CSV table of C-alpha atoms in Angstrom, one decimal:
chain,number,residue,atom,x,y,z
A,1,UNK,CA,-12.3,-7.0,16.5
A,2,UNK,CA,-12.4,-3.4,15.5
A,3,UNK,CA,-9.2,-1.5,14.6
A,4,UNK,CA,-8.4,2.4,15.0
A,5,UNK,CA,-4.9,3.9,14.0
A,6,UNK,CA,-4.6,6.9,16.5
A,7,UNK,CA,-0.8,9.1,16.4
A,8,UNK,CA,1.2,9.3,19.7
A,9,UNK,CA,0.2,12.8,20.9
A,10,UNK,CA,-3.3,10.8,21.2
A,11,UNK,CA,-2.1,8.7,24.2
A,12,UNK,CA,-2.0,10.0,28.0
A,13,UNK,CA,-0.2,7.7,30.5
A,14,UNK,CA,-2.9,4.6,30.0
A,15,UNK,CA,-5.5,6.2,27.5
A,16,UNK,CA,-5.9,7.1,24.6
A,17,UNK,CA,-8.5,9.3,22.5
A,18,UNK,CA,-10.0,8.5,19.5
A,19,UNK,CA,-11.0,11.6,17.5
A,20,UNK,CA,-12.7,12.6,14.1
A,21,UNK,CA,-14.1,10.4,11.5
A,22,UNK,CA,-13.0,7.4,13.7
A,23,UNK,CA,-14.9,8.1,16.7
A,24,UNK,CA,-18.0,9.1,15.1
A,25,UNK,CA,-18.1,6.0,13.1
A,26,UNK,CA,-17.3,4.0,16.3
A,27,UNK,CA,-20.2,5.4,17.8
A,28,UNK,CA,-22.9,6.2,15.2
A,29,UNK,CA,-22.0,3.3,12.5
A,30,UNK,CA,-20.4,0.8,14.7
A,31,UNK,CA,-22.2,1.2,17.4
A,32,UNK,CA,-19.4,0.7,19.7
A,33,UNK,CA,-20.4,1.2,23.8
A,34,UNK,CA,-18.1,1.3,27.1
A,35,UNK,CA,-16.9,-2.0,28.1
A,36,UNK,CA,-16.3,-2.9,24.2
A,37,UNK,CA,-13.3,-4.0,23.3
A,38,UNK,CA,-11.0,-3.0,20.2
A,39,UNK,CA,-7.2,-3.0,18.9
A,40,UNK,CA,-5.4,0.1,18.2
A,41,UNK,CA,-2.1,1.3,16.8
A,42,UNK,CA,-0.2,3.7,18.3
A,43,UNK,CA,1.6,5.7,15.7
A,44,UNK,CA,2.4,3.0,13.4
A,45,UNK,CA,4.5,1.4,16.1
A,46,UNK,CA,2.8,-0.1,18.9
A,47,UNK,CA,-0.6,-2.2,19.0
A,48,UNK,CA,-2.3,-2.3,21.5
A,49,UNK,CA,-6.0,-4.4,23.0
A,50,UNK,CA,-8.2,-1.8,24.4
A,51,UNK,CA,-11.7,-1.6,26.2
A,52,UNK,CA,-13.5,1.6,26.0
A,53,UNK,CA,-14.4,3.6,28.8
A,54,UNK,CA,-15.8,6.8,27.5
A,55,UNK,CA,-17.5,7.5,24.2
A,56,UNK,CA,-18.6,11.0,24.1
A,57,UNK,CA,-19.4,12.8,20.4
A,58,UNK,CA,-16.3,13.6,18.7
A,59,UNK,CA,-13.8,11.5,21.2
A,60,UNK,CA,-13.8,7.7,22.6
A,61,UNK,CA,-11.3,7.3,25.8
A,62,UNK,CA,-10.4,3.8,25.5
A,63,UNK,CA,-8.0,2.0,28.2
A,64,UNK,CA,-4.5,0.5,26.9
A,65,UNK,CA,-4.8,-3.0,28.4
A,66,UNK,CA,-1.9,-5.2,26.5
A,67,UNK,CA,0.5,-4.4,24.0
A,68,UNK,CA,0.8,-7.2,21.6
A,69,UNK,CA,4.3,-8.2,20.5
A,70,UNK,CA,2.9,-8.8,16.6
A,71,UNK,CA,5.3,-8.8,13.6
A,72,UNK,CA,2.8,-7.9,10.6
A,73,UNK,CA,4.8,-5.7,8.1
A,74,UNK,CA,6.7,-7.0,5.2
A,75,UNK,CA,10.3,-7.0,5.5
A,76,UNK,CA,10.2,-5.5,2.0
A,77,UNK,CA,10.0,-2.2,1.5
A,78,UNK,CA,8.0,-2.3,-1.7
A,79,UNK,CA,6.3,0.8,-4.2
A,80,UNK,CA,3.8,0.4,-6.8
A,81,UNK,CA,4.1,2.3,-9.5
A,82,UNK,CA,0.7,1.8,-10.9
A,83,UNK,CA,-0.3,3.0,-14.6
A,84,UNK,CA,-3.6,5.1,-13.8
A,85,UNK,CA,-6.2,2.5,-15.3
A,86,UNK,CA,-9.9,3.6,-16.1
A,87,UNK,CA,-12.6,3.6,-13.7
A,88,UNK,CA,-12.5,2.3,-10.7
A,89,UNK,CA,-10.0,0.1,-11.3
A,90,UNK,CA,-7.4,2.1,-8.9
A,91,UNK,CA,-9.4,1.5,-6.2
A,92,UNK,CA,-9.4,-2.6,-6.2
A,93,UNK,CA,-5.6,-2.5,-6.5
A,94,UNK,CA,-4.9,-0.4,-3.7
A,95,UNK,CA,-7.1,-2.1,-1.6
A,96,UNK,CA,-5.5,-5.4,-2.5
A,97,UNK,CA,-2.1,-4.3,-2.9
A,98,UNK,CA,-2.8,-2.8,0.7
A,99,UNK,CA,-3.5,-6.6,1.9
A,100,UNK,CA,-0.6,-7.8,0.4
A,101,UNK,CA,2.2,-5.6,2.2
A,102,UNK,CA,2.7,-2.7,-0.2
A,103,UNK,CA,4.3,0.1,1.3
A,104,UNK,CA,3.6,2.8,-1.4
A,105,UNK,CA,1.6,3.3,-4.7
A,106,UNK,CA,2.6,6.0,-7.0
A,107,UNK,CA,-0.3,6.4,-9.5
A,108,UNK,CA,1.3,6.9,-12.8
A,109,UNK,CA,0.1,8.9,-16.0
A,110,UNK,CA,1.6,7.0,-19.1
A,111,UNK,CA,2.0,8.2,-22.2
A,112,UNK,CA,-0.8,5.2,-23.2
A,113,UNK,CA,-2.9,6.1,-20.2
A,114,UNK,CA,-6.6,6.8,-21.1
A,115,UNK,CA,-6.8,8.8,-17.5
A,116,UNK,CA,-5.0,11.7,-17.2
A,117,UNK,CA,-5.7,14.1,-14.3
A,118,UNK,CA,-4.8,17.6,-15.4
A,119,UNK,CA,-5.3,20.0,-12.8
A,120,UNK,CA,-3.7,19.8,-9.5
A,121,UNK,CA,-7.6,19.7,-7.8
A,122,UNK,CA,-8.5,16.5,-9.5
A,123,UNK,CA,-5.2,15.2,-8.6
A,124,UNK,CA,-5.9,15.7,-5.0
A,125,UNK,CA,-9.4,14.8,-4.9
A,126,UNK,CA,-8.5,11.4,-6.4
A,127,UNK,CA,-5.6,11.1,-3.8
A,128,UNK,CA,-7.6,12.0,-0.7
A,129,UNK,CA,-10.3,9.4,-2.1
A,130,UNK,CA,-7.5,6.6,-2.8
A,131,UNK,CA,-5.8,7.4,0.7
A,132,UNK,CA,-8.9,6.8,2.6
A,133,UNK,CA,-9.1,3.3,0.9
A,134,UNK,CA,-5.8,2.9,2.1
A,135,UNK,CA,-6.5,3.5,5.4
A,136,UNK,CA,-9.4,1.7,5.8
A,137,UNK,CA,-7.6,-2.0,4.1
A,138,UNK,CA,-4.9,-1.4,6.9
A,139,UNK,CA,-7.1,-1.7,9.3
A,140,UNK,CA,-9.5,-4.7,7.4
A,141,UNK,CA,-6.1,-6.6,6.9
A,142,UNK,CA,-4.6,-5.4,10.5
A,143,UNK,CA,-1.5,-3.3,9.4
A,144,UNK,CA,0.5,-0.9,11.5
A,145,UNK,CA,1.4,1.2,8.8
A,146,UNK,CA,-1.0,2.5,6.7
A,147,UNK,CA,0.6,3.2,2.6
A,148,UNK,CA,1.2,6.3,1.4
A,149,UNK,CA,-0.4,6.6,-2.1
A,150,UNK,CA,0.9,9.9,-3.4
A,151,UNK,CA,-0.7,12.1,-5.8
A,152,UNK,CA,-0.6,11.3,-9.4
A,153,UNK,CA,2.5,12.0,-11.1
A,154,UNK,CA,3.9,11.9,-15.5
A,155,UNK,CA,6.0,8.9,-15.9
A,156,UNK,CA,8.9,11.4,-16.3
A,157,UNK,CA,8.6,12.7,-12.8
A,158,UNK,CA,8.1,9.2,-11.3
A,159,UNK,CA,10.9,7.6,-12.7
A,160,UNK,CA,12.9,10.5,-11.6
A,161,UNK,CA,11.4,10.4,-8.0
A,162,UNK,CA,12.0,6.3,-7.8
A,163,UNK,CA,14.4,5.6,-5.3
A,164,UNK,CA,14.6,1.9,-4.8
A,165,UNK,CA,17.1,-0.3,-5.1
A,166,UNK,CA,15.9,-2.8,-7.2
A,167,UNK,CA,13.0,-1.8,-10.0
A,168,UNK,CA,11.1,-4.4,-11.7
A,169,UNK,CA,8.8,-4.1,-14.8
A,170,UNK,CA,6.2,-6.1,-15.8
A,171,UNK,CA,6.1,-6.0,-19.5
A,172,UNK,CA,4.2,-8.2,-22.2
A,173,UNK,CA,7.0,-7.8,-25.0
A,174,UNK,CA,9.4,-9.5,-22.1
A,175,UNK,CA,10.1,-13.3,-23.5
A,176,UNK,CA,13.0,-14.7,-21.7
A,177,UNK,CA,13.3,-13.2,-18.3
A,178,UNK,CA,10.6,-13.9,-15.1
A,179,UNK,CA,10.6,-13.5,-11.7
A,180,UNK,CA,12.7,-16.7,-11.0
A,181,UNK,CA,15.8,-15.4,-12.8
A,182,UNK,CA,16.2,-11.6,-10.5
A,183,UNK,CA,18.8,-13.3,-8.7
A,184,UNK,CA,18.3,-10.7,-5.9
A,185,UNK,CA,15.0,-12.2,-4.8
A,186,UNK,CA,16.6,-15.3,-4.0
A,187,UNK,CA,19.2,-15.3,-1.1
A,188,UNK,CA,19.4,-17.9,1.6
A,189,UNK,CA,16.1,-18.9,2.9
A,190,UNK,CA,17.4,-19.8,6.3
A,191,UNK,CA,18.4,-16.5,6.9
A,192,UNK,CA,16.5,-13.4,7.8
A,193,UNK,CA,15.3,-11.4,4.6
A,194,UNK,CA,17.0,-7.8,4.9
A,195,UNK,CA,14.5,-4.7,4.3
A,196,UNK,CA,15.3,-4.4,0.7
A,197,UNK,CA,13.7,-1.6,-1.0
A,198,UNK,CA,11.5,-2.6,-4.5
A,199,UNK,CA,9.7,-0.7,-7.0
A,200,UNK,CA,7.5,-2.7,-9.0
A,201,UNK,CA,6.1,-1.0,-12.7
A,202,UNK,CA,3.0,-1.6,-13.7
A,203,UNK,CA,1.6,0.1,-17.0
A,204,UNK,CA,-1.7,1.1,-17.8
A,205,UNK,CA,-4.3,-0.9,-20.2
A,206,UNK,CA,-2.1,0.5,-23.5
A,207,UNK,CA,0.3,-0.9,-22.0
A,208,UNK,CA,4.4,0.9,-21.4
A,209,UNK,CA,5.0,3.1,-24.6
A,210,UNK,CA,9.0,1.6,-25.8
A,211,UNK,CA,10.5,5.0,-24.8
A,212,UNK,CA,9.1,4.3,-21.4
A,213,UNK,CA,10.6,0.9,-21.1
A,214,UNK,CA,14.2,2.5,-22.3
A,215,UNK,CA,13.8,4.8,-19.9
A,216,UNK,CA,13.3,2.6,-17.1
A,217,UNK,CA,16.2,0.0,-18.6
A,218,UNK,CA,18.5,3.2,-18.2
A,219,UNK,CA,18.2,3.2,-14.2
A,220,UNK,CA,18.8,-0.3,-14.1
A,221,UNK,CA,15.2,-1.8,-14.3
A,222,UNK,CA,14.5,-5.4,-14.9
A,223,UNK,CA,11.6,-6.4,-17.5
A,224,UNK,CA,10.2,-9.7,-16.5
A,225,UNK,CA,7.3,-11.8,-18.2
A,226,UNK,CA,4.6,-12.8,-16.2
A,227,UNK,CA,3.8,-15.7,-17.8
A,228,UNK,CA,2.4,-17.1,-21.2
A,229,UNK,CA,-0.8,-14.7,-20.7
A,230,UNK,CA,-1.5,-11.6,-21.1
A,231,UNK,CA,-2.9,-9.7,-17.8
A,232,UNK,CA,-5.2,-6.9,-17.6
A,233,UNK,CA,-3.2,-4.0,-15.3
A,234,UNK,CA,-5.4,-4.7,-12.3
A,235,UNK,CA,-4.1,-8.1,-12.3
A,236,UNK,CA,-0.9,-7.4,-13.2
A,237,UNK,CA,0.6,-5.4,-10.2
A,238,UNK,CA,-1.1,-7.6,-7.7
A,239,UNK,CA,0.3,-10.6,-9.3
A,240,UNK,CA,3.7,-9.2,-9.4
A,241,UNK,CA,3.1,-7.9,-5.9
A,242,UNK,CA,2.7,-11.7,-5.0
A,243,UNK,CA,5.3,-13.0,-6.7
A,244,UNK,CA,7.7,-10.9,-4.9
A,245,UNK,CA,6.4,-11.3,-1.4
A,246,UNK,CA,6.6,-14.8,-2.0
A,247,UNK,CA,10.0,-15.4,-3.3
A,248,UNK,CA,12.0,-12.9,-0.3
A,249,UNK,CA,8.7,-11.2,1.5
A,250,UNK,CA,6.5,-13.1,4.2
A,251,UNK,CA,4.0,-14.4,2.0
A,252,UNK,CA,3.7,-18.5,2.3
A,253,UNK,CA,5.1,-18.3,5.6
């Protein structure tokens, strides 16, 4: 069943209107007709089953017939901060890491990074390109929220822009200390997980510079080891990702 995000001032009494992009590949690509019925989020609240009843050009009226009492967001609050990898790399992580309950994705220029987006027009461009991906894997994996990915930011201003309460770092040099041994991923599983927020580091294929690593050690940030091998950085942040989820998220149930 097809999915549309649409914000609150969108909805009149029982409709609701379905506008740009969306409705005009609803009607031209989809091929979506009156009497069809789709699922649609209300302002990253509410979701809804609804059956079309107008398509006209650049807006679709579609009826609200149920609201569906669906818990699908992580109870973790959890950013990427993702070491900007060469080609299109980016773009399978955030579409995977969108799957998997991320809530943000900072792309991040390391000091090792072989990408580095100067100017603040090839900054946006990549954004605007990595936010429609977004968008459309919240709707593939049927999110309410749809991720912010930001735009691309130093290390420096990252670290100094992270604001979670718990920061892990995936780092190769890291022998003793994994995932099983952050204490504050393991609580009570009988209880209710609270919304802890995470930020999870990723560097990029050169790996975190050592000044980096201090850096992040300063604010309190815990290296783990991933294992015995060595990951490339598009496996790496979705593995941690996964790891996480698991142990205090809503992955395995």
């Amino acid at each position: 069943m097809h999915r549309f995000f649409v914000d609150k001032c969108q909805v009149q009494e029982e409709s609701a209107y379905i506008t740009g992009e969306d409705a005009k590949h609803l009607e031209k690509v989809l091929r979506l007709k009156v009497g069809d019925i789709i699922e649609l989020v209300v302002g990253e609240e509410l979701e809804y089953l609804g059956e079309i009843t107008v398509v006209e050009g650049k807006s679709t009226q579609v009826k609200l017939l149920e609201l569906k009492q669906v818990q699908r967001e992580s109870p973790l609050e959890i950013t990427l901060y993702q070491g900007l990898p060469k080609a299109s790399k980016m773009e399978l992580i955030i579409q995977k890491a969108v799957e998997l309950g991320i809530k943000r994705i900072v792309p991040v220029m390391n000091q090792r990074s072989v990408v580095q987006l100067k100017t603040k027009k090839d900054q946006q461009k990549k954004q605007e390109r990595w936010q429609k991906i977004a968008y459309e894997a919240a709707k593939q994996s049927k999110r309410i929220k749809v991720p912010e990915i930001t735009l691309p930011m130093e290390f420096n201003r990252a670290l100094d822009n992270s604001f979670e309460e718990f920061q892990i770092v995936a780092y190769e040099d890291e022998e003793k200390k994994g995932i099983k041994d952050l204490t504050f991923l393991h609580g009570n599983k009988d209880q209710e997980v609270s919304r802890a927020t995470i930020g999870l580091w990723v560097g990029p294929e050169g790996g975190f510079a050592e000044q980096e690593i201090e850096s992040l050690k300063k604010i309190g940030a815990n290296t783990v080891t991933l294992g015995p091998r060595i990951l490339r950085t598009e496996t790496a942040g979705l593995a941690l990702l996964t790891m996480v989820q698991y142990e205090s998220g809503d992955l395995g149930g």
